[in-house]
Short mmCIF file of C-alpha atoms in Angstrom, two decimals:
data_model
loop_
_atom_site.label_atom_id
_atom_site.label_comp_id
_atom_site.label_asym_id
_atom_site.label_seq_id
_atom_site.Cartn_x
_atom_site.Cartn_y
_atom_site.Cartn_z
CA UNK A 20 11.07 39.69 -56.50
CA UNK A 21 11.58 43.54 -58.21
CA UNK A 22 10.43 46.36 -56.22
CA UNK A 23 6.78 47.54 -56.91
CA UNK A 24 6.70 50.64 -59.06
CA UNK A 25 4.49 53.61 -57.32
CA UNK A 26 3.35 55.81 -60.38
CA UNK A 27 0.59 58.34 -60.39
CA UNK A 28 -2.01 58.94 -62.80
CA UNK A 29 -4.95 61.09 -62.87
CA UNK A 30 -5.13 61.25 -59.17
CA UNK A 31 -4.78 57.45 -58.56
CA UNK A 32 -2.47 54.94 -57.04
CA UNK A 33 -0.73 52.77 -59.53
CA UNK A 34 1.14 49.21 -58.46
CA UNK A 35 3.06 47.51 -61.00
CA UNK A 36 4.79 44.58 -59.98
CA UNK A 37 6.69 44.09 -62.92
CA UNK A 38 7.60 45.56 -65.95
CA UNK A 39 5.13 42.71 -68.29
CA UNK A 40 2.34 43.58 -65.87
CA UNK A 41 0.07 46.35 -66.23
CA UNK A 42 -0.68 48.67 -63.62
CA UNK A 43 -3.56 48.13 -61.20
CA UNK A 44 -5.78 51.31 -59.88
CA UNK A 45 -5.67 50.58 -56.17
CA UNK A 46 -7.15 53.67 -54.91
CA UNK A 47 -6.66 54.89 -51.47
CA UNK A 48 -8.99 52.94 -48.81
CA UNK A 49 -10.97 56.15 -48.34
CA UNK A 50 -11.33 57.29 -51.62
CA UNK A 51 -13.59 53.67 -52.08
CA UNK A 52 -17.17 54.11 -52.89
CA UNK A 53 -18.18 50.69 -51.09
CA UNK A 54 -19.77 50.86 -47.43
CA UNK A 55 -17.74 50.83 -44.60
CA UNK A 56 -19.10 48.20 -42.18
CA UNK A 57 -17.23 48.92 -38.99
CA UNK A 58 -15.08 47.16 -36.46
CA UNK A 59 -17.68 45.73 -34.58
CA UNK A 60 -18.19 43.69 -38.29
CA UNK A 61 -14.88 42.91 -39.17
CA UNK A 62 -13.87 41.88 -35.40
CA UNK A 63 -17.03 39.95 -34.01
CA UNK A 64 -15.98 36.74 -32.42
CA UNK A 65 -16.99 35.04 -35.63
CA UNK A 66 -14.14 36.71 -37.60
CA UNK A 67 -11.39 38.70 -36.53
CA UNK A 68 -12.00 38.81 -33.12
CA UNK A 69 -12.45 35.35 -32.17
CA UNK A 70 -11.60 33.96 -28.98
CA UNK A 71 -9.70 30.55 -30.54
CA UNK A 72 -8.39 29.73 -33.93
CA UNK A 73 -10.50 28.85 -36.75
CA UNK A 74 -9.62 25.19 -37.74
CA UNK A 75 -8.02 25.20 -41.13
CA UNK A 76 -7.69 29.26 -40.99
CA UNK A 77 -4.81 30.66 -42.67
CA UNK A 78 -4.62 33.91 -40.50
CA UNK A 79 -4.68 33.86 -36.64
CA UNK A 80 -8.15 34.89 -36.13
CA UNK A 81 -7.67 37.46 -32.72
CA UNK A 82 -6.54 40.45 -35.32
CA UNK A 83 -8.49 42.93 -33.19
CA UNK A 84 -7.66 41.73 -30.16
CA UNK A 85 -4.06 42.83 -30.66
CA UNK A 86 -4.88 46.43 -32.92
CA UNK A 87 -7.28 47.13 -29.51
CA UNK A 88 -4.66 46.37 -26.69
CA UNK A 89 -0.99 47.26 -29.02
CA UNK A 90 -2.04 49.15 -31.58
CA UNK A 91 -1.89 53.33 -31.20
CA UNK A 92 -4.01 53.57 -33.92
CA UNK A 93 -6.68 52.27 -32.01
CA UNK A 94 -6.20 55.09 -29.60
CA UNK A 95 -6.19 57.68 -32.47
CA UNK A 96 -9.87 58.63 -31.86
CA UNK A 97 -9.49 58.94 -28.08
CA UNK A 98 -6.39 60.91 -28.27
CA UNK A 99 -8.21 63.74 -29.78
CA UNK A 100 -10.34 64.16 -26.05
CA UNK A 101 -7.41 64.10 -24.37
CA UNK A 102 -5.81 67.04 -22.77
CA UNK A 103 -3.22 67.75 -25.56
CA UNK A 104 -6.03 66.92 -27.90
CA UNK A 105 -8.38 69.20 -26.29
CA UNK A 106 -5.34 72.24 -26.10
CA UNK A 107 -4.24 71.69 -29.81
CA UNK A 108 -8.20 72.20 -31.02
CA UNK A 109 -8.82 75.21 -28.66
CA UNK A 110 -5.18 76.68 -30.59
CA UNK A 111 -6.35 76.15 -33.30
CA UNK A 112 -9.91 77.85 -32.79
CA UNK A 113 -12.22 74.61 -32.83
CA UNK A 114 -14.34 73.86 -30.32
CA UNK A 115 -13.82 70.20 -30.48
CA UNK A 116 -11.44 68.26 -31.85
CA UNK A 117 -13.55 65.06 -31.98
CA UNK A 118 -16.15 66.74 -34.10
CA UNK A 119 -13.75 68.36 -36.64
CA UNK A 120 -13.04 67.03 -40.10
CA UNK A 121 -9.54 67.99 -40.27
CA UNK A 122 -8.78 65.88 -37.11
CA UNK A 123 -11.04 63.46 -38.01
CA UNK A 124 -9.75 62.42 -41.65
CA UNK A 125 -6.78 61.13 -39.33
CA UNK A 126 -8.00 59.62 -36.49
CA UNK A 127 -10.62 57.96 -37.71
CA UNK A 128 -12.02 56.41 -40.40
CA UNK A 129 -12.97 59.33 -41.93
CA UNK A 130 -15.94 58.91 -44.79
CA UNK A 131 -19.28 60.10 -45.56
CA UNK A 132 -22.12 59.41 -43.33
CA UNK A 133 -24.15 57.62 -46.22
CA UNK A 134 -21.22 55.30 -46.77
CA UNK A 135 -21.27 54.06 -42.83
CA UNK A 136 -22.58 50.71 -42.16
CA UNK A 137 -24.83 49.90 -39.14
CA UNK A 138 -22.07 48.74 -36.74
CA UNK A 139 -19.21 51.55 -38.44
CA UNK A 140 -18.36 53.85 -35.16
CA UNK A 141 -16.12 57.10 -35.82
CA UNK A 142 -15.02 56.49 -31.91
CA UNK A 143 -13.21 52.96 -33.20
CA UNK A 144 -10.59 55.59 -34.28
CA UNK A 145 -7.99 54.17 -37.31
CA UNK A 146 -9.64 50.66 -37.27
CA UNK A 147 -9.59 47.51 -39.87
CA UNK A 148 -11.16 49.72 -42.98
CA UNK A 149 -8.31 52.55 -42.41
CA UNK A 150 -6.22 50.21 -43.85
CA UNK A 151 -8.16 47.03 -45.59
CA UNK A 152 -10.50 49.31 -47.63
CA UNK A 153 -14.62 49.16 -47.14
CA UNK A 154 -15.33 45.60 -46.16
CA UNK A 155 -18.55 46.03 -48.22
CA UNK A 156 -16.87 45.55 -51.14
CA UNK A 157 -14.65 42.45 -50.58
CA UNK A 158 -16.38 40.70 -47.56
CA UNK A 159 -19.23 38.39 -49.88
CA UNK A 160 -15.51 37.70 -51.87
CA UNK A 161 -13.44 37.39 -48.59
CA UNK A 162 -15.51 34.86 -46.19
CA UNK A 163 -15.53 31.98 -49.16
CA UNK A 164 -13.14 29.17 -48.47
CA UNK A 165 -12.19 29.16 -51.88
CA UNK A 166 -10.74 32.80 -51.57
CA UNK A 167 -7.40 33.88 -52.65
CA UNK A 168 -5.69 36.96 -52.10
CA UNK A 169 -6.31 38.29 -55.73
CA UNK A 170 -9.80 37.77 -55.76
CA UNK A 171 -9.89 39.56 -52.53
CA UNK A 172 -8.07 42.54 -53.54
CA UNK A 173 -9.88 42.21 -56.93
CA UNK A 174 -13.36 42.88 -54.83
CA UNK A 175 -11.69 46.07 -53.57
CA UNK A 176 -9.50 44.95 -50.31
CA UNK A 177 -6.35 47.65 -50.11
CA UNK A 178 -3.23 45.91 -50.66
CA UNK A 179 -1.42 46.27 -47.97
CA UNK A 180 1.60 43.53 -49.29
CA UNK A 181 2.52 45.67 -52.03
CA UNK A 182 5.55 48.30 -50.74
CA UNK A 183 3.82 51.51 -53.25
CA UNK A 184 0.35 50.99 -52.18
CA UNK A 185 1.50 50.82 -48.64
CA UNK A 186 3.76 53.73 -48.86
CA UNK A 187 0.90 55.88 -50.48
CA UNK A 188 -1.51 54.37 -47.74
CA UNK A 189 1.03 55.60 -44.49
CA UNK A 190 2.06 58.59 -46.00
CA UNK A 191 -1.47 59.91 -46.45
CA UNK A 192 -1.63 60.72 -42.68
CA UNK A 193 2.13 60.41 -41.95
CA UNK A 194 3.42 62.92 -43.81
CA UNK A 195 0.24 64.45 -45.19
CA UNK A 196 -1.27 65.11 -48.91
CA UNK A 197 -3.79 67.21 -50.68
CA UNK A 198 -6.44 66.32 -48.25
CA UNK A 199 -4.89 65.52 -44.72
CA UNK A 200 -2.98 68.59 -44.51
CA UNK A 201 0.42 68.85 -42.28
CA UNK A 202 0.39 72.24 -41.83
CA UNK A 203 2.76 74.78 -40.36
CA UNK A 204 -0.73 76.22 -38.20
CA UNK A 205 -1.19 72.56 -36.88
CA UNK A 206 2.47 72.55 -35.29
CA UNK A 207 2.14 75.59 -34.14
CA UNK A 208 -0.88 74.56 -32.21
CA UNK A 209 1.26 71.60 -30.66
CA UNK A 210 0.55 68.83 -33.07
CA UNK A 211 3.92 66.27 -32.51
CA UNK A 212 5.69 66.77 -35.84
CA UNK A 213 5.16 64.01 -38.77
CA UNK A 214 8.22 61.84 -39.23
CA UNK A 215 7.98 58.65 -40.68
CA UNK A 216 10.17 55.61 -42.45
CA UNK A 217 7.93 53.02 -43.85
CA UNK A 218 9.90 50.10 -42.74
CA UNK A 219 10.91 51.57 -39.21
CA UNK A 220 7.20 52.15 -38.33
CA UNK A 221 5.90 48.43 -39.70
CA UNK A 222 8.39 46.79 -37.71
CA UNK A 223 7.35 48.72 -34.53
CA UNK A 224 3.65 48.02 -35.20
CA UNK A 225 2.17 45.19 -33.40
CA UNK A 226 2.14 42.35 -35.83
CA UNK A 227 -1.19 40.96 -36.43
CA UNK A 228 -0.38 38.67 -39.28
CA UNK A 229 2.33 35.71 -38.79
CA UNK A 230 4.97 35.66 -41.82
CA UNK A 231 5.24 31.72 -42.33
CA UNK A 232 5.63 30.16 -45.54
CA UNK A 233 2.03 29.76 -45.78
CA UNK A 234 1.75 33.90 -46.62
CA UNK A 235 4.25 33.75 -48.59
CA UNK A 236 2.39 31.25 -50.94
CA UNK A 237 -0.67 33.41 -50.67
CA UNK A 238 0.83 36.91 -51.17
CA UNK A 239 3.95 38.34 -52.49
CA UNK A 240 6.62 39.23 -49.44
CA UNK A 241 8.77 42.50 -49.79
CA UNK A 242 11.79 42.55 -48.59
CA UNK A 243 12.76 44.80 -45.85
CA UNK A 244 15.00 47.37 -48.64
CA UNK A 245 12.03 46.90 -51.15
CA UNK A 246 9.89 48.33 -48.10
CA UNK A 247 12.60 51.25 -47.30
CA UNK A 248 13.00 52.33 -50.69
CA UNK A 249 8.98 52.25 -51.16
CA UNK A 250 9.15 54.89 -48.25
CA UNK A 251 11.56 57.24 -49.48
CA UNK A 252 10.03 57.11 -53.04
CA UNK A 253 6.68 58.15 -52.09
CA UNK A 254 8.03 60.48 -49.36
CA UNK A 255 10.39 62.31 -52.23
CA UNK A 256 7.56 62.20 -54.58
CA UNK A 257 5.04 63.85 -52.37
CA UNK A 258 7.23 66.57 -51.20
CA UNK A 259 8.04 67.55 -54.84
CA UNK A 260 4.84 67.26 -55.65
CA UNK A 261 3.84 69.65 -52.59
CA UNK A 262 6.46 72.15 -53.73
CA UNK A 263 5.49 72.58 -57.32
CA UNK A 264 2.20 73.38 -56.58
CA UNK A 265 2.97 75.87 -54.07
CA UNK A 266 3.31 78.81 -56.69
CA UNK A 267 0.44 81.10 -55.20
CA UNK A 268 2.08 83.92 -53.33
CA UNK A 269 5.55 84.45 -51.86
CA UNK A 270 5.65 81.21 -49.70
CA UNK A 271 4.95 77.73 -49.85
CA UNK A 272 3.17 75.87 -46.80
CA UNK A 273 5.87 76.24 -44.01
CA UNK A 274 5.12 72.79 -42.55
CA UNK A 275 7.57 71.95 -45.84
CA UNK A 276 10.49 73.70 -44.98
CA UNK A 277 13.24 72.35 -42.23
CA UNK A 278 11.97 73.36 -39.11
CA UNK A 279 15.77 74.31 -37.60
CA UNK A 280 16.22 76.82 -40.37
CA UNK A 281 14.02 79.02 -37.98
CA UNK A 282 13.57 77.08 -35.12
CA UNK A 283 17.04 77.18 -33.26
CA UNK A 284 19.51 78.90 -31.64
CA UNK A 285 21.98 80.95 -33.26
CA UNK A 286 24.29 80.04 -30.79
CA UNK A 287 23.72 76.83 -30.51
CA UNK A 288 25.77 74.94 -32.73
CA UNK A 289 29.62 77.18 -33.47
CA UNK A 290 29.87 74.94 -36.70
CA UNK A 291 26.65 75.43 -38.16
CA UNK A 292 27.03 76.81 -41.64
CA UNK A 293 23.69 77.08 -44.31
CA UNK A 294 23.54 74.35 -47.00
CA UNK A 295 25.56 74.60 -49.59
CA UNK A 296 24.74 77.33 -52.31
CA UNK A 297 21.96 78.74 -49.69
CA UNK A 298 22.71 82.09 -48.14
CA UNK A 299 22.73 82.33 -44.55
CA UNK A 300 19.66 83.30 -43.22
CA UNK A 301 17.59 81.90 -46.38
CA UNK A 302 14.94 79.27 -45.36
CA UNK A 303 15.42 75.38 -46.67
CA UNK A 304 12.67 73.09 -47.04
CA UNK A 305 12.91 69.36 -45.77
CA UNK A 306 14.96 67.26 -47.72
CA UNK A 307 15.68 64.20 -45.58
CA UNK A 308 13.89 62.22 -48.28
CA UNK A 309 16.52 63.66 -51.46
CA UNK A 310 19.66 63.08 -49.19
CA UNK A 311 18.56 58.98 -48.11
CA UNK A 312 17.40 58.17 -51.85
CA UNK A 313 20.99 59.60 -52.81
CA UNK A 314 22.53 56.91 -50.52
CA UNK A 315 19.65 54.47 -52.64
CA UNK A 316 20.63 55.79 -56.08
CA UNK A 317 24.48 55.37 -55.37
CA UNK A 318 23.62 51.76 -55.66
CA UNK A 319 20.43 51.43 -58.01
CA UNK A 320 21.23 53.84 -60.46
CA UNK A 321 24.92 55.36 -60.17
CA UNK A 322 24.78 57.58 -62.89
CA UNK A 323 21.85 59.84 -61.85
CA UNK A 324 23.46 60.88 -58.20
CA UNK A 325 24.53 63.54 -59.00
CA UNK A 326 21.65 64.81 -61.14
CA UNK A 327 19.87 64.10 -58.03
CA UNK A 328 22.07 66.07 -55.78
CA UNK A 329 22.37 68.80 -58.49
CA UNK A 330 18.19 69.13 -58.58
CA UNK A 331 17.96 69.45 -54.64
CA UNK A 332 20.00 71.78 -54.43
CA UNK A 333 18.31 73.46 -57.56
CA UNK A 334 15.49 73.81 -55.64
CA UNK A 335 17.07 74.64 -52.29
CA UNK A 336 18.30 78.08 -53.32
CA UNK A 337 15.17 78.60 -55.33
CA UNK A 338 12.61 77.57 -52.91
CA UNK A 339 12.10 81.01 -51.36
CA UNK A 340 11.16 82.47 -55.00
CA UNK A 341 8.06 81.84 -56.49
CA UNK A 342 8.99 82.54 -60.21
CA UNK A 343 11.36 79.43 -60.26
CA UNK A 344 10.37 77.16 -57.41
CA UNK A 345 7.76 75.41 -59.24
CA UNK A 346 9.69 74.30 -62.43
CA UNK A 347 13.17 73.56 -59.86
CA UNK A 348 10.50 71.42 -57.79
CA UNK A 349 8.68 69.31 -60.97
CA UNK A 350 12.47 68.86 -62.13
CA UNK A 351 13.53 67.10 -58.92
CA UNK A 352 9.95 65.28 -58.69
CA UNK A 353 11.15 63.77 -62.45
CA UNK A 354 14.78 62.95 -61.14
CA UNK A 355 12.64 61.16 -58.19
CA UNK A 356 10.36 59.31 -60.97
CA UNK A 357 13.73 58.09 -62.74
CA UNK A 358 14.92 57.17 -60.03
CA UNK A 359 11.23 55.00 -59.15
CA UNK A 360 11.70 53.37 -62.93
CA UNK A 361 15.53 52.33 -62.15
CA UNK A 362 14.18 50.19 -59.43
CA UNK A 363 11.48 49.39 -60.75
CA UNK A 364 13.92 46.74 -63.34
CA UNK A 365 16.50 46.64 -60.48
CA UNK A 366 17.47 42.74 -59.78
CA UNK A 367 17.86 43.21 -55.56
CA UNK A 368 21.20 40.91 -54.65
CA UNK A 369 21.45 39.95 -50.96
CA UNK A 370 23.91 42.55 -50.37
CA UNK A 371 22.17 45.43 -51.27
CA UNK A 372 20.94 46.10 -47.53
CA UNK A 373 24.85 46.60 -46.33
CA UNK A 374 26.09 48.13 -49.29
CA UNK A 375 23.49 50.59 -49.20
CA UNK A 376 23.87 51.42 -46.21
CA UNK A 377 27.18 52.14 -46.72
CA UNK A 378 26.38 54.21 -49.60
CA UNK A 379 24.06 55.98 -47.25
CA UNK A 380 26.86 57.04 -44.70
CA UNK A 381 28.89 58.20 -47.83
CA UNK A 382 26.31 60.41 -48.79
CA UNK A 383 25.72 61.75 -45.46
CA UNK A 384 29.35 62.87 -45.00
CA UNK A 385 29.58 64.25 -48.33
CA UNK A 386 25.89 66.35 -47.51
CA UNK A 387 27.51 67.32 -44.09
CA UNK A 388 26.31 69.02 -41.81
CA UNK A 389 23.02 68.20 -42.19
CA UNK A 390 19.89 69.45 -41.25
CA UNK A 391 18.59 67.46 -38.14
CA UNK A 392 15.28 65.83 -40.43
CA UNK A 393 18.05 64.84 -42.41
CA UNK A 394 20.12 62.96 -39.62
CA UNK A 395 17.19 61.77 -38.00
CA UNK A 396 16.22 59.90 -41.52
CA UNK A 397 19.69 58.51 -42.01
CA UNK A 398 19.24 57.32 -38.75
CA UNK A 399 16.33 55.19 -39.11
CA UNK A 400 17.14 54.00 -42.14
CA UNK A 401 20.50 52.84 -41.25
CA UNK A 402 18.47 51.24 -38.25
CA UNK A 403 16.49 49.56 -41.01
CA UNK A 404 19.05 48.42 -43.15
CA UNK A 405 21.10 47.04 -40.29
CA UNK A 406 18.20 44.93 -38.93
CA UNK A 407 17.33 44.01 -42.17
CA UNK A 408 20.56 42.32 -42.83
CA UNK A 409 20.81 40.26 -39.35
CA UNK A 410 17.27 39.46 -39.13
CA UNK A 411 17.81 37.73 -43.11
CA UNK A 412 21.27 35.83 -41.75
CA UNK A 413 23.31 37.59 -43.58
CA UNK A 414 24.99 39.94 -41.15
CA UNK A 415 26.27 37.75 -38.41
CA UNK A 416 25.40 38.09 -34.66
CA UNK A 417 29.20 39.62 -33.69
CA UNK A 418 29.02 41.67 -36.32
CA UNK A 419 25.81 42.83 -35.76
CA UNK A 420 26.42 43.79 -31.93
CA UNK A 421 29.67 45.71 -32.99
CA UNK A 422 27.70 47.89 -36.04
CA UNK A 423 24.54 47.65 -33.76
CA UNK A 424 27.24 49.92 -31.04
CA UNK A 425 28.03 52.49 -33.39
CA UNK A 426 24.62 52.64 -34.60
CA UNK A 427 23.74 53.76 -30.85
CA UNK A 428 26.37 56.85 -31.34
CA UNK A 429 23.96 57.49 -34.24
CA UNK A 430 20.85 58.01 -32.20
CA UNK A 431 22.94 59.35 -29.33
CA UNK A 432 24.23 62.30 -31.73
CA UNK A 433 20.75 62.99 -33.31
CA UNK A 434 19.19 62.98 -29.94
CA UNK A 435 16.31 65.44 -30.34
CA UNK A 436 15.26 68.53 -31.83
CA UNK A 437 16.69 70.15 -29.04
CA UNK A 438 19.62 68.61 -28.41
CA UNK A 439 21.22 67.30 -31.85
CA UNK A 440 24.66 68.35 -32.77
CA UNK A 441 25.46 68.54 -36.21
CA UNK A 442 29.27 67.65 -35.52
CA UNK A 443 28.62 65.02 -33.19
CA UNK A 444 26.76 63.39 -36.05
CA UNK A 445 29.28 63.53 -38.42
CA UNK A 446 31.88 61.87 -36.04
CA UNK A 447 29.04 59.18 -35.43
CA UNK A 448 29.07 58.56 -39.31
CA UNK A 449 32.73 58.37 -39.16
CA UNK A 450 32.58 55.41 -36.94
CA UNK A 451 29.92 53.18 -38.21
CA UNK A 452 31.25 53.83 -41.34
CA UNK A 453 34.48 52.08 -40.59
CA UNK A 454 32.51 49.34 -38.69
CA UNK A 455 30.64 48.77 -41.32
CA UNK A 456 33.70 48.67 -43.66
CA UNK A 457 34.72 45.93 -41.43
CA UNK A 458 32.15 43.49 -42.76
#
């Protein structure tokens, strides 16, 4: 199976599973014009939420039962009345965060009141439709017997299978776009900072589908890599997109640069030295995403590293001016587009997971030191990788427990914002880089 293509065109999501397909508008679940029915719909004990297994059923039935008692994003709503809810909103000047749209397009299921079904409750926070798309459109299609997956998604369910369309889908809260704004006002208020790996954060969801052979005949199955790589694409993507359209004014939206670059000691750290061909002093913006599609690209596509590396840093040392940041920025969004179309004809071979990897830690040494969005990124995606290969067989379980070791001196050195240690990372990288050379 070739990794899904995420292009985009006139303000929509494109999937293209292979180059003889055409692409398919998906649409972002809240951009649908269908009506959004509500929890309470999708959920009753006649559907999602019922108490035993349908007879015959290809899906376990009890879906809600595990998003309401595992699922955060049930709590999303909630978590906007609690006390750090309550103390971000009265930062930021509202006088509730339940009540305000920009909280709301988040935790919720944000859409217009005369798109809300009888049973649709803002209070069910990120529910079913946050994710599925308006069950008004597909649920006539959806409750036949005769339904496939196609039809379903033909009748306007989101989906979710596809590695682009769930990239775009994540990222639209999880990193923020044109409408859910991560903005440098919103940390400073005390909103936890976005960070997000597409692959790390579906394995640590609560799993509310069961992967048998019997969803694999109904849907197309990424791979864990396709689902990594889908992450960092639409991650890169969005970020260059961000920057060349911040050409208004002297600075971009701060929420895009590295937060260190301001927020840390000078003291702190005797090695720390600026990126390279970036002035001491001079701001950076965030680019975690660049330095782990490097690692990607040293396998995919070769040739175009260094392009790659050549247009970050392009845009590093230009980022603080507006007169070139927005061309420097649309040149490393096209390096990130070539870099989309190389695997979008890329045959994956059952050792791309290790030797990427490896590519990654090679990349990371050569980028050293980084930034800590940087290391914490090479972090989880090595964490992806790794599991990636033992959960498929192919990395065996002594093997795994030795890399797995070095791959805690990975998290140990990243630690947190407060505590990471450039240098200690980079002797971390040393050593799971020979462990991994051991395989």
């Amino acid at each position: 199976m070739l990794p899904l293509l995420l292009i985009s065109l006139t303000g929509l999501w494109y999937v293209a599973a292979s180059a003889a397909e055409p692409a398919t508008p998906v649409g972002l679940p809240h951009e649908r014009t269908a009506r959004f029915l509500g929890v309470d719909t999708c959920g009753s004990t006649e559907c999602h939420g019922s108490r035993e297994p349908w007879r015959n059923a290809t899906v376990a039935m009890k879906e809600r039962t595990i998003w309401e008692a595992h699922d955060r994003h049930a709590k999303a709503f909630s978590s906007l009345s609690s006390t750090a809810g309550q103390q971000i909103a009265h930062n930021l000047g509202l006088a509730d965060a339940a009540q305000a749209a920009d909280c709301l397009v988040c935790h919720t299921t944000y859409v217009p009141a005369a798109q809300r079904g009888a049973k649709f409750s803002l209070e069910a926070g990120v529910g079913c439709e946050s994710c599925h798309g308006p069950g008004g459109g597909f649920l006539a299609v959806h409750m036949q017997p005769t339904a496939t997956h196609a039809a379903n998604v033909a009748a306007g369910l989101y989906p979710t299978n596809e590695p682009a369309a769930r990239a775009a889908l994540c990222l639209s809260c999880h990193q923020g776009d044109n409408v859910r704004k991560a903005s440098h006002q919103l940390y400073g208020a005390g909103h936890p900072r976005l960070r997000f790996e597409l692959d790390t954060y579906t394995a640590l969801q609560p799993m509310h589908v069961n992967l048998d052979a019997d969803y694999r005949r109904r849907k197309p199955l990424a791979s864990h890599v396709q689902l990594w790589m889908a992450g960092q694409i639409a991650a890169g993507l969005q970020q260059a997109a961000a920057l060349a359209g911040a050409n208004s004014g002297r600075w971009p939206e701060l929420a895009l640069f590295d937060c260190h670059g301001c927020h840390r000691g000078i003291n702190d750290d005797p090695q720390y030295r600026p990126r390279q061909g970036v002035k001491s002093g001079a701001l950076t913006f965030n680019d975690s995403a660049f330095v782990v599609l490097r690692g990607a690209a040293r396998i995919v596509n070769p040739t175009q590293v260094d392009a790659l590396r050549r247009a970050t840093r392009a845009l590093q040392v230009s980022v603080n001016d507006p007169g070139s940041r927005a061309s420097r920025a649309t040149a490393l969004k096209q390096e990130v587009e070539m870099l989309a179309s190389a695997l979008h004809t890329y045959h994956e071979q059952s050792s791309d997971g290790l030797a990427i990897a490896r590519a990654l830690v090679d990349e990371a040494k050569a980028e050293a030191p980084l930034a800590f969005t940087a290391a914490e990124s090479v972090a989880m995606s090595l964490a992806t990788l790794i599991a990636a290969e033992f959960d498929e067989g192919r990395l065996p379980p002594a093997d795994f427990e030795r890399v797995n070791a070095t791959l805690n001196e990975i998290y140990l050195a990243v630690g947190n914002e407060r505590t990471y240690r450039p240098t200690a990372f980079a002797k971390a990288l040393n050593s799971i880089g020979a462990s991994l050379g051991q395989h």
